Coordinates of C-alpha atoms in Angstrom, one line a residue:
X483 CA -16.5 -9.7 6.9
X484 CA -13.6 -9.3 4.6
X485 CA -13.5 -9.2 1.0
X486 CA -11.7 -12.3 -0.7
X487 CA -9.8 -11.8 -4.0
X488 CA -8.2 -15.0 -5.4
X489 CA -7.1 -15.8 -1.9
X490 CA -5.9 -12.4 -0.7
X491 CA -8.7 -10.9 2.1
X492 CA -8.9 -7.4 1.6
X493 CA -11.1 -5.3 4.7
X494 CA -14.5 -3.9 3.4
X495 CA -13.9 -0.1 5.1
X496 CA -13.9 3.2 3.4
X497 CA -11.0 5.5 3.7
X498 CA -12.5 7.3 6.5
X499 CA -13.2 3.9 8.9
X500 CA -9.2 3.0 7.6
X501 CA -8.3 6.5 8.5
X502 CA -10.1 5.7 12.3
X503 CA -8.7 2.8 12.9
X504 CA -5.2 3.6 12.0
X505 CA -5.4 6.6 14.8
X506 CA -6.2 4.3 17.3
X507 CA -4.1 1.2 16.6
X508 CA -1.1 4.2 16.4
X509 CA -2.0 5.3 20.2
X510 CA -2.1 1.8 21.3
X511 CA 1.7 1.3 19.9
X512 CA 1.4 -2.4 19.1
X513 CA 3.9 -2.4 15.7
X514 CA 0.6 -3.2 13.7
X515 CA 0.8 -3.6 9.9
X516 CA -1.0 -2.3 7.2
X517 CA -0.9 -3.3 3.4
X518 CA -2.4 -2.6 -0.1
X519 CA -2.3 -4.9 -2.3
X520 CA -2.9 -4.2 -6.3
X521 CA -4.2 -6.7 -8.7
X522 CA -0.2 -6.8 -9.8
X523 CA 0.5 -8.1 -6.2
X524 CA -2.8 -10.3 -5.9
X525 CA -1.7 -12.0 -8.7
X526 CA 1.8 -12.3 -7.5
X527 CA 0.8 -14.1 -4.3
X528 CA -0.2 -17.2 -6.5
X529 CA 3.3 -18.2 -7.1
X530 CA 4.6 -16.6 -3.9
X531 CA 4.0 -18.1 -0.5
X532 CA 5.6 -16.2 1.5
X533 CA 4.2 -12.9 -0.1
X534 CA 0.8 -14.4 0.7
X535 CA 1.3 -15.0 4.3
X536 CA 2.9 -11.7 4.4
X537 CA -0.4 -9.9 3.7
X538 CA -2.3 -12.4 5.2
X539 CA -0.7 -11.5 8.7
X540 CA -1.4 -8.0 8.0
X541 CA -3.9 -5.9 10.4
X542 CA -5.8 -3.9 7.8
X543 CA -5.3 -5.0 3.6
X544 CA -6.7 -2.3 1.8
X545 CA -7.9 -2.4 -1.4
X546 CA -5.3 -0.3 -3.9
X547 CA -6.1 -0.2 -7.4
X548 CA -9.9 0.1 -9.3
X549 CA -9.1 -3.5 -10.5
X550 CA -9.8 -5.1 -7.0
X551 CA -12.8 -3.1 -6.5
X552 CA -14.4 -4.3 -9.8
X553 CA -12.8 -8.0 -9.1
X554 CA -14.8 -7.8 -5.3
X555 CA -18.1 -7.3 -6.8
X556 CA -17.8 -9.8 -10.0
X557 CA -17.1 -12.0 -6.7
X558 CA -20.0 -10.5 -5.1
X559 CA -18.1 -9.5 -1.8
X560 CA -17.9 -5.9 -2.5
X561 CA -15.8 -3.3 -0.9
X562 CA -16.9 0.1 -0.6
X563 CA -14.6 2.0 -2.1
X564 CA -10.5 1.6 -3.8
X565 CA -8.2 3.0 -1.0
X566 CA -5.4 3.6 -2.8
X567 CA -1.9 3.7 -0.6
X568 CA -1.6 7.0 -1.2
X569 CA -4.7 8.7 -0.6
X570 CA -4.8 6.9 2.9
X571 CA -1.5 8.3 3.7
X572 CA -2.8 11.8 2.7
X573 CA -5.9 11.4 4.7
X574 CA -3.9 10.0 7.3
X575 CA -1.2 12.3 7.6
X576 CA -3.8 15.6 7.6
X577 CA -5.6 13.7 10.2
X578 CA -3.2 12.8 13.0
X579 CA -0.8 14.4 15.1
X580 CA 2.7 12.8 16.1
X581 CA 5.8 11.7 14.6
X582 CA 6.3 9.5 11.3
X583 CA 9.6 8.4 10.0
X584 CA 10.1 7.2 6.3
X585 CA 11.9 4.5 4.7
X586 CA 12.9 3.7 1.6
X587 CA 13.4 5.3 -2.0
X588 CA 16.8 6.1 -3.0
X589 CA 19.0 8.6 -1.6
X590 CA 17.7 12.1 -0.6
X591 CA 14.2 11.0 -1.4
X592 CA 13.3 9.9 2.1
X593 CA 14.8 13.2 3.5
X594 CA 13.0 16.0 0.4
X595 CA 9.5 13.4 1.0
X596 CA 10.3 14.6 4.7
X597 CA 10.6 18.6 4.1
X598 CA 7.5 18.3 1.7
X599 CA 5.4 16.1 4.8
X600 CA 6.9 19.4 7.5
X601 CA 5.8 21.3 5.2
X602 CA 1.9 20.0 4.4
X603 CA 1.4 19.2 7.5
X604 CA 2.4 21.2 10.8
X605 CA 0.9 18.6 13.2
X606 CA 3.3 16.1 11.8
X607 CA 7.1 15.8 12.9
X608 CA 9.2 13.6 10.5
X609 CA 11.5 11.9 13.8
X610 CA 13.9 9.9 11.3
X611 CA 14.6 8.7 7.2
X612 CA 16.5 5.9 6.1
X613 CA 16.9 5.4 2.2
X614 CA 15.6 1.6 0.9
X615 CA 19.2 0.7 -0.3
X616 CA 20.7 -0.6 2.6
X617 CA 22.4 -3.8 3.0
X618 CA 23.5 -4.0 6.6
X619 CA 19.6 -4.1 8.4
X620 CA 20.7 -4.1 12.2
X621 CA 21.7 -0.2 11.7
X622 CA 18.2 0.7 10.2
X623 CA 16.1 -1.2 13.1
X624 CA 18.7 1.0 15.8
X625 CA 17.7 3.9 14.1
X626 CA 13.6 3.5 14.4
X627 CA 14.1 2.3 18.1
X628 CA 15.9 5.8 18.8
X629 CA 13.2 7.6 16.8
X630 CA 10.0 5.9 18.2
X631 CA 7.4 7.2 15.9
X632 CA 4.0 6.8 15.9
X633 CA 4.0 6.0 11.6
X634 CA 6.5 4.1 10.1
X635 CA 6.3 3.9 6.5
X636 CA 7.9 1.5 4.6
X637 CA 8.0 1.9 1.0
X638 CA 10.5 -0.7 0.0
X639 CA 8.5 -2.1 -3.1
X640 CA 6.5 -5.5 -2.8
X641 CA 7.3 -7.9 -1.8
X642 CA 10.3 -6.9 0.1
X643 CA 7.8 -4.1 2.4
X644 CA 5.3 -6.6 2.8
X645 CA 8.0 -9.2 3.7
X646 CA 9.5 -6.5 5.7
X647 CA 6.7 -5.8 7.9
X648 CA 5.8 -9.3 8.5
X649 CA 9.3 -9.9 9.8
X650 CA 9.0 -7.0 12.3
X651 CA 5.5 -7.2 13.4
X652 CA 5.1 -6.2 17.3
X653 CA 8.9 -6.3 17.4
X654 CA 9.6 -2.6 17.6
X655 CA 8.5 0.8 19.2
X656 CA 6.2 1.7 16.3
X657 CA 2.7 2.3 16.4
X658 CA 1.7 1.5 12.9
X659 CA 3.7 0.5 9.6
X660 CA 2.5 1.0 6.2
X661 CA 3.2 -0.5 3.2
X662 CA 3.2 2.5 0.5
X663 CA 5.9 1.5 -2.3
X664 CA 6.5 4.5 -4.5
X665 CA 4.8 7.2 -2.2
X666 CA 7.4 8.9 -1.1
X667 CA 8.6 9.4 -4.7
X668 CA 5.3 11.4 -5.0
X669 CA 5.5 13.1 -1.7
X670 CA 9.2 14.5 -3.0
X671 CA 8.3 15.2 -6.1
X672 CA 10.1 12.6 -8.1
X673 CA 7.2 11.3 -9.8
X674 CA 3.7 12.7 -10.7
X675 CA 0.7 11.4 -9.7
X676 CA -2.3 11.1 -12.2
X677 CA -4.5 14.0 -12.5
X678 CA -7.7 13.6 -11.0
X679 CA -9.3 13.4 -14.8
X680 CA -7.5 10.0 -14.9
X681 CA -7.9 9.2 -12.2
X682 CA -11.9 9.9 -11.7
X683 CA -11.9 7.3 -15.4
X684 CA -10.0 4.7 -13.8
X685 CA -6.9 5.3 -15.9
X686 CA -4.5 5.7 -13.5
X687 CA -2.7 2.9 -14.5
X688 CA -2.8 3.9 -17.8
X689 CA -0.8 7.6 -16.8
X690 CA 1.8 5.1 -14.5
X691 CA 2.5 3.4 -17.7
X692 CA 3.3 6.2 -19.8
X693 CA 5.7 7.7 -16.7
X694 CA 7.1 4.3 -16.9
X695 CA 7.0 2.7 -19.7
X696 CA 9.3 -0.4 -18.1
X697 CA 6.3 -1.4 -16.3
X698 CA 4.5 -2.8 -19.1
X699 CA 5.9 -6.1 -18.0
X700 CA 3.9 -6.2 -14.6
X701 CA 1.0 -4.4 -16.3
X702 CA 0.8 -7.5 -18.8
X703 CA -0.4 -9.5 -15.7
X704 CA -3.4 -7.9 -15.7
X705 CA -5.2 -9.8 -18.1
X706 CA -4.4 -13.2 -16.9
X707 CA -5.9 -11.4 -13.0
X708 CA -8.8 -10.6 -14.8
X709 CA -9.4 -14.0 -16.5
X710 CA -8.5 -15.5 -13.1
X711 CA -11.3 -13.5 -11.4
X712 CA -13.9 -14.5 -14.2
X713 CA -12.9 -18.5 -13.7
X714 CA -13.2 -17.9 -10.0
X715 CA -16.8 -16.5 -10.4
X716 CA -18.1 -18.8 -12.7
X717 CA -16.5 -21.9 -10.5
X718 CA -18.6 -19.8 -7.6
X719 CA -21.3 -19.6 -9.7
X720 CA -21.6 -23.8 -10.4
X721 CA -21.2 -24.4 -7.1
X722 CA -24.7 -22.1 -5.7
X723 CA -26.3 -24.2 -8.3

């Protein structure tokens, strides 16, 4: 049973089922899709219909970011745990053996993210990068067919990954995409992750914010999410009565 957030289903799993399942949807090369959604893009689906199909068509939505996991059990449909993007990709990367190529960021970040990955993790061969500037597409898809990795992470921002992915779905000789935005910023060493202090209070958005301070203006959505959730309850609420 999945886990309903103002209209976006997130699956109730804990990093280590996510983990499991991507391992075996990868061996069963299908061109699956995974995505993880934050309150910013949850809130974003509301006025975007074709960002809310997009995750909708997904195979596995996980729940990225401490304000879905407290919005799932005001809604009393609880998941287990936040999976953030990145942490699965960790978990993911350590646990599997095969090739993974990496798509987006801006020039040379697909390709230090790639060292840093070789590096890590010895079981893991980066086949192929592509930076997420790229106007002509055809190009891109020609170089994933000659690559055929098992992983193909697409960190193009939302809605364009999500978008992206939904386009491509079962189209190509990929065993799993995922949906990541900035990760491989953080794999290369661009950006900083939170320290786990921040992260262990749920401030991690807080620590994004002062790294960038221009996304105050998708931060400032947060509020009206959490009003949204709170309506949503109550209306739930009156209705059980």
């Amino acid at each position: 049973m999945s886990a309903s957030v103002l209209g976006v289903d997130f699956d109730r799993v804990t990093i280590a089922e996510a983990v499991s399942w991507a391992g075996k949807t990868m061996e069963q090369r299908r061109c699956a899709y995974v995505c993880t959604p934050n309150p910013e893009i949850v809130w974003a689906c509301r006025g975007d219909e074709a960002l809310c199909t997009a995750i909708a068509g997904a195979d596995m939505t996980l729940a990225d970011g401490v304000g879905i996991v407290w919005a799932s059990r005001v809604l009393q449909c609880p998941v287990p745990e936040r999976v953030s993007g990145y942490d699965f990709l960790l978990a993911l990367l350590a646990a599997m053996e095969g090739r993974v190529f990496l798509l987006g960021g801006r020039p040379g970040v697909a390709e230090q993210a790639g060292r840093r990955i070789e590096a890590r993790f010895p079981r893991v061969t980066v086949c192929g990068v592509h930076d997420g500037y790229f106007r002509e597409e055809e190009p891109v898809l020609e170089e994933i067919c000659a690559a055929r990795p098992d992983l193909l992470l697409v960190c193009l921002g939302s809605p364009k990954q999500e978008l992206w992915m939904a386009a491509h779905k079962g189209c190509l000789p990929v065993g799993l995409m995922a949906g990541l935005g900035g990760c491989l910023d953080v794999l290369a060493g661009q950006k900083r992750r939170a320290p786990d202090i921040w992260i262990r209070l749920r401030l991690e958005w807080l620590y994004r914010l002062f790294q960038e301070p221009g996304r105050i203006k998708r931060q400032s959505r947060l509020p009206l999410f959490a009003a949204a959730v709170l309506k949503e309850r109550m209306r739930r609420w009156k209705a059980e009565s």
